[in-house]
XYZ file of C-alpha atoms in Angstrom:
411
model
C 26.005 -37.552 90.583
C 26.226 -41.142 91.417
C 23.092 -42.987 90.542
C 21.891 -45.471 93.269
C 23.059 -48.534 91.312
C 26.438 -46.984 90.866
C 26.861 -46.469 94.667
C 25.637 -50.149 95.261
C 28.514 -51.420 93.002
C 31.072 -49.174 94.678
C 30.073 -50.533 97.887
C 30.211 -54.053 96.666
C 33.464 -53.506 95.132
C 35.196 -52.108 98.301
C 33.965 -55.261 100.264
C 35.155 -57.777 97.673
C 31.744 -58.964 96.593
C 31.285 -57.152 93.096
C 32.818 -60.107 91.133
C 33.979 -63.611 92.056
C 37.622 -64.543 92.599
C 38.930 -65.462 89.034
C 41.507 -68.146 90.295
C 41.599 -70.380 93.200
C 41.962 -69.036 96.660
C 45.208 -68.893 98.335
C 46.225 -68.715 102.008
C 47.066 -64.876 101.573
C 43.548 -64.243 100.388
C 42.187 -64.727 103.831
C 44.142 -61.884 105.454
C 43.869 -59.695 102.315
C 39.857 -60.074 102.674
C 39.987 -59.164 106.288
C 42.420 -56.175 105.656
C 39.841 -54.976 102.805
C 36.839 -55.297 105.233
C 39.119 -54.016 108.133
C 37.388 -56.373 110.659
C 35.571 -59.971 110.481
C 33.030 -60.466 113.149
C 32.999 -63.678 115.112
C 29.742 -65.637 115.977
C 29.518 -69.215 117.026
C 26.148 -69.961 115.792
C 26.834 -73.271 113.809
C 23.675 -73.941 111.488
C 25.251 -73.592 108.330
C 28.940 -72.372 108.784
C 30.154 -70.130 111.517
C 29.948 -66.896 110.385
C 33.437 -65.772 109.896
C 34.235 -68.480 107.614
C 30.935 -68.091 105.477
C 31.741 -64.358 105.191
C 35.154 -65.360 103.634
C 33.617 -68.057 101.481
C 31.184 -65.446 100.062
C 34.374 -63.447 98.625
C 36.956 -66.288 98.090
C 34.922 -69.385 97.049
C 36.071 -72.709 98.005
C 38.944 -71.812 100.170
C 40.387 -74.092 103.105
C 38.750 -72.783 106.275
C 41.929 -73.794 108.207
C 43.582 -70.815 106.662
C 41.674 -68.355 108.941
C 42.747 -70.619 112.112
C 46.274 -70.497 110.681
C 46.421 -66.758 110.053
C 45.370 -66.338 113.863
C 48.108 -68.657 115.100
C 50.726 -67.103 112.905
C 49.967 -63.644 114.186
C 48.881 -62.261 110.820
C 45.579 -61.737 112.509
C 44.367 -61.090 115.937
C 41.320 -61.196 117.864
C 39.618 -58.371 119.768
C 36.491 -56.403 120.508
C 35.520 -54.025 117.797
C 32.331 -53.899 116.166
C 31.643 -56.896 118.351
C 34.223 -59.735 118.778
C 36.244 -59.711 115.405
C 39.073 -60.993 113.717
C 41.186 -57.848 112.824
C 44.553 -57.395 110.816
C 47.729 -57.742 112.959
C 48.733 -54.201 111.530
C 45.475 -52.896 113.072
C 45.651 -54.314 116.756
C 47.647 -51.365 118.118
C 44.740 -49.106 116.951
C 42.190 -51.438 119.083
C 44.759 -51.802 121.889
C 44.922 -47.872 122.173
C 41.423 -47.298 121.684
C 40.335 -49.555 124.523
C 43.074 -48.221 126.960
C 41.771 -44.796 126.363
C 38.071 -45.164 126.202
C 36.844 -48.612 127.162
C 33.407 -47.860 126.044
C 32.517 -51.181 124.518
C 29.948 -53.053 126.611
C 32.310 -56.054 126.958
C 34.756 -53.852 128.476
C 32.384 -52.263 131.027
C 31.196 -55.582 132.121
C 34.912 -56.716 132.455
C 35.757 -53.929 134.604
C 32.799 -54.548 136.857
C 33.880 -58.271 137.112
C 37.464 -57.449 137.871
C 36.452 -55.238 140.764
C 34.048 -57.868 142.170
C 36.282 -60.977 141.489
C 39.706 -59.773 141.171
C 41.098 -62.624 143.510
C 39.852 -65.221 141.012
C 40.814 -63.297 137.893
C 44.431 -62.979 139.272
C 44.539 -66.602 140.252
C 43.719 -67.511 136.629
C 46.297 -65.278 135.397
C 48.932 -66.738 137.651
C 48.132 -70.268 136.488
C 48.457 -69.247 132.750
C 51.783 -67.641 133.484
C 52.885 -71.002 135.317
C 51.262 -73.633 132.919
C 50.681 -71.902 129.768
C 47.744 -71.405 127.457
C 44.207 -72.543 128.321
C 40.750 -73.048 127.042
C 37.368 -72.470 128.964
C 36.855 -76.039 128.484
C 39.921 -76.953 130.630
C 37.724 -76.069 133.749
C 34.950 -77.889 135.054
C 31.565 -76.490 135.177
C 29.582 -75.844 138.331
C 26.538 -78.080 137.755
C 24.288 -75.687 139.865
C 24.705 -73.027 137.191
C 23.714 -75.343 134.429
C 20.268 -74.265 133.092
C 20.907 -70.596 133.484
C 21.617 -68.393 130.478
C 24.023 -65.319 129.570
C 27.585 -64.505 129.878
C 27.109 -64.222 133.832
C 25.932 -67.821 133.915
C 29.187 -69.221 132.619
C 31.360 -71.140 134.860
C 33.622 -68.721 136.955
C 36.808 -69.312 134.869
C 35.214 -68.864 131.496
C 33.777 -65.420 132.694
C 37.368 -64.683 134.140
C 38.897 -65.630 130.721
C 36.498 -63.347 128.808
C 36.984 -60.467 131.264
C 40.666 -60.760 131.053
C 40.380 -60.832 127.257
C 38.139 -57.820 126.961
C 40.764 -56.041 129.350
C 43.711 -56.704 127.198
C 45.379 -59.071 129.769
C 45.023 -62.039 127.663
C 44.610 -62.733 124.142
C 43.584 -65.362 121.920
C 46.734 -67.383 120.734
C 44.888 -69.853 118.550
C 41.405 -71.733 118.158
C 40.917 -75.411 118.707
C 37.603 -76.573 117.002
C 36.751 -72.810 117.197
C 37.146 -72.646 120.865
C 39.542 -69.965 122.124
C 42.932 -70.686 123.478
C 44.107 -68.005 125.691
C 47.514 -66.726 126.563
C 49.193 -64.030 128.110
C 49.007 -60.803 125.791
C 52.693 -60.276 125.814
C 53.316 -63.790 124.278
C 50.694 -63.238 121.672
C 51.761 -59.477 120.831
C 55.485 -60.839 120.503
C 54.605 -62.812 117.358
C 52.198 -60.360 115.632
C 53.158 -59.921 111.878
C 53.617 -57.106 111.045
C 54.999 -56.376 114.620
C 52.880 -54.129 117.079
C 53.075 -50.313 116.208
C 53.979 -49.173 119.385
C 53.844 -45.391 118.344
C 50.230 -45.691 117.895
C 49.856 -45.715 121.827
C 50.776 -41.938 121.688
C 47.974 -40.751 119.469
C 45.061 -38.887 121.010
C 41.618 -39.845 121.116
C 40.712 -37.600 118.276
C 43.499 -39.096 116.189
C 42.282 -42.691 116.944
C 38.915 -41.874 116.067
C 40.052 -40.109 113.003
C 41.906 -43.495 111.981
C 38.754 -45.585 112.515
C 36.447 -43.230 110.469
C 38.584 -43.417 107.487
C 39.101 -47.104 107.788
C 35.236 -47.421 108.070
C 34.768 -45.088 104.927
C 37.207 -47.214 103.157
C 35.660 -50.451 104.010
C 32.170 -49.290 102.936
C 33.218 -47.609 99.611
C 30.655 -45.034 99.699
C 28.578 -44.020 102.810
C 26.392 -41.470 104.512
C 27.981 -39.903 107.731
C 25.307 -41.414 109.811
C 26.393 -45.054 108.909
C 30.144 -44.697 109.717
C 29.989 -44.867 113.469
C 28.294 -48.433 113.439
C 31.240 -50.108 111.683
C 33.574 -49.727 114.932
C 30.863 -49.021 117.480
C 32.129 -45.285 117.901
C 30.461 -42.866 119.903
C 29.194 -40.352 119.520
C 27.429 -40.711 115.874
C 29.864 -39.295 113.037
C 28.461 -35.789 111.461
C 28.930 -33.863 108.424
C 30.720 -31.404 110.631
C 33.416 -33.853 111.834
C 33.975 -35.093 108.265
C 34.610 -31.590 107.059
C 38.261 -31.448 107.880
C 39.051 -34.763 106.276
C 37.446 -33.497 102.987
C 39.567 -30.469 103.361
C 42.738 -32.391 103.744
C 41.812 -34.601 100.580
C 41.304 -37.764 102.906
C 37.727 -38.022 101.847
C 35.811 -37.308 98.534
C 32.283 -35.937 98.679
C 29.721 -37.112 96.242
C 25.933 -36.787 95.625
C 24.060 -40.057 95.383
C 20.489 -40.345 93.638
C 17.909 -40.268 96.202
C 19.886 -39.118 99.174
C 19.350 -36.019 101.059
C 22.779 -35.864 102.511
C 25.992 -36.198 100.959
C 27.878 -39.502 100.309
C 31.482 -39.922 101.271
C 34.465 -41.999 99.388
C 37.966 -42.801 100.712
C 40.582 -41.045 98.376
C 42.337 -44.580 98.030
C 38.892 -45.378 96.002
C 39.320 -42.597 93.825
C 39.710 -44.763 90.775
C 36.624 -46.905 91.809
C 34.615 -43.961 91.992
C 35.706 -42.838 88.528
C 34.839 -46.357 87.100
C 31.289 -46.388 89.111
C 30.461 -42.772 87.582
C 31.336 -44.067 84.127
C 29.203 -47.242 84.756
C 32.344 -49.460 84.452
C 31.900 -51.472 87.612
C 30.028 -54.797 86.492
C 28.370 -56.754 89.264
C 28.727 -60.482 88.233
C 28.777 -62.476 91.620
C 25.983 -64.537 93.055
C 26.685 -65.530 96.862
C 24.982 -66.618 100.114
C 25.719 -63.980 102.843
C 26.185 -64.444 106.649
C 23.767 -62.496 108.798
C 26.964 -61.073 110.342
C 28.424 -59.941 107.003
C 29.524 -56.294 107.139
C 27.492 -55.782 103.877
C 24.111 -56.385 105.927
C 24.889 -55.999 109.700
C 23.730 -52.330 109.758
C 20.115 -52.710 109.107
C 19.418 -49.121 108.175
C 22.222 -48.878 105.584
C 21.292 -52.142 103.774
C 17.645 -50.975 103.826
C 18.753 -47.644 102.257
C 21.250 -48.829 99.773
C 19.658 -52.010 98.601
C 15.909 -51.679 99.702
C 16.501 -54.929 101.702
C 14.495 -55.293 105.076
C 16.556 -57.815 107.159
C 16.530 -58.917 110.663
C 18.472 -61.853 112.308
C 15.718 -63.825 113.624
C 17.724 -66.403 115.546
C 17.117 -63.953 118.364
C 13.375 -63.707 117.851
C 10.992 -66.296 119.459
C 9.916 -68.892 116.932
C 6.232 -68.068 116.675
C 7.259 -64.449 115.625
C 9.774 -65.215 112.735
C 8.823 -64.398 109.379
C 11.422 -66.196 107.453
C 13.485 -68.637 109.802
C 16.032 -69.222 112.452
C 19.310 -68.458 110.378
C 18.469 -66.864 107.180
C 21.149 -65.929 104.663
C 20.705 -62.991 102.378
C 21.111 -63.836 98.625
C 23.254 -61.413 96.590
C 22.940 -61.805 92.752
C 24.683 -59.400 90.246
C 24.700 -56.370 92.706
C 21.236 -56.701 94.243
C 20.219 -58.569 97.297
C 17.180 -60.584 95.611
C 16.304 -62.875 98.321
C 16.819 -64.912 101.579
C 17.375 -68.509 102.289
C 16.776 -70.399 105.638
C 19.238 -73.383 105.642
C 20.535 -75.957 108.028
C 23.655 -78.168 107.211
C 23.319 -81.731 108.658
C 27.056 -82.640 108.475
C 26.759 -86.337 109.525
C 24.523 -87.016 106.710
C 25.968 -84.762 104.119
C 22.742 -82.880 103.516
C 22.123 -79.301 102.977
C 18.587 -78.568 103.858
C 16.911 -75.628 102.643
C 13.893 -75.102 104.761
C 12.513 -72.131 103.002
C 13.844 -69.833 100.041
C 12.153 -66.587 99.204
C 12.879 -64.047 96.520
C 12.127 -60.496 97.193
C 8.727 -58.995 95.951
C 9.093 -57.994 92.270
C 12.226 -60.306 91.519
C 11.292 -62.613 88.652
C 12.984 -66.055 88.811
C 14.405 -65.968 85.277
C 16.473 -68.979 83.939
C 19.954 -67.148 84.521
C 18.947 -66.097 88.051
C 17.735 -69.537 88.908
C 21.030 -71.110 87.372
C 23.309 -68.569 89.112
C 21.325 -69.097 92.612
C 21.520 -73.039 92.119
C 25.307 -72.868 91.431
C 25.911 -70.618 94.539
C 23.882 -72.778 96.734
C 25.621 -75.943 95.456
C 29.021 -74.478 95.726
C 28.339 -73.558 99.330
C 26.913 -77.048 100.123
C 29.921 -78.822 98.439
C 32.322 -76.567 100.194
C 30.614 -77.174 103.589
C 30.742 -81.043 103.099
C 27.029 -81.334 102.715
C 26.598 -82.062 98.925
C 23.164 -83.391 98.824
C 20.577 -80.610 98.665
C 17.197 -80.938 100.040
C 14.604 -77.878 99.335
C 11.461 -77.846 101.279
C 9.728 -74.635 100.428
C 9.960 -71.687 97.862
C 8.335 -68.508 97.432
C 7.405 -68.337 94.420
C 6.664 -71.867 94.552
C 6.983 -72.350 90.603
C 10.883 -72.009 90.952
C 11.371 -75.170 93.199
C 10.922 -77.746 90.354
C 13.572 -75.863 88.246
C 16.085 -75.376 91.134
C 15.715 -79.274 91.953
C 16.217 -80.061 88.170
C 19.596 -77.938 88.231
C 20.783 -79.710 91.326
C 20.311 -82.990 89.926
C 22.060 -82.115 86.693
């Protein structure tokens, strides 16, 4: 039986968060990290760093964010709808393409289908323009001022809605990003430079075979998981059950494990058999301290992170300000295998200031000198990487650690 702490470390190891990178990051590490996670969720909130860059920083340290943009433009990564809008490895794009064409169950695809039915003439005209003049951004089109002040996808200017719909339907892909803005091109042009090339044989897979591939990839990315947590990774429907996993166990694709405190089995991908053996022997050492994005795959499933780490977490940027407990854009704090707190921060880039509005340790977490030193280093490295090296701390809980942290940042 795995102790819970061993299961936690197995999951962190699979996600690349057990130990810090022991060398300087390289370009290839960006794609390798996405391949390990299987997908990298995209979110445009820019309070600290945009989420995909911060997820990679948590794993790679001080890498060049331009490497992510470069990997997309060179075709080693692609964008598609998966968990939500995500970067995925080029090798996986055929799976997502086949899944979309077979099922189209994601909300973005359903909205796009309705839009195509209602506004087909406009969408066809947009595609014709791209064929004639080349890639475009939403910013290349003038906004209808009468729509300003509304909110939501459907309040965007028509061309932006059409671009998003064509992307969701697979007619357009993102060829590159300019200052994080998508640049759209015809899918055939983007697919032609995927590296590795598009695996056309995947299109012949049945729905059951595709679902099986996504289930296995989810278990591999999670390290160890309960059946009920698997479907969320790729937004599969219906939920995955133990009965569905039984043939994968029989085929040796998955390994069943008992985990302390769980009333259901845990599942490990066969490729993690060595990690599982190390976990059982207590040889997986957690040495990493990092700030996590709210959209990090380690924490995006609230039920999973609560069961695995006892960490109750909500993204409160979608909560009205008076109802927030911790802040607008709160980053979970990972320290040596545990989620020990959270930090509400804002980067003031023009002034070079990394402002910490509030920092909270979880109940029962003692702010020992070693914890504070690791936390101070993690915050300082994030702030330095982000170009906001001056750290301003406003509030702490417990309050007694504020002076020690400020002293460490001055040292």
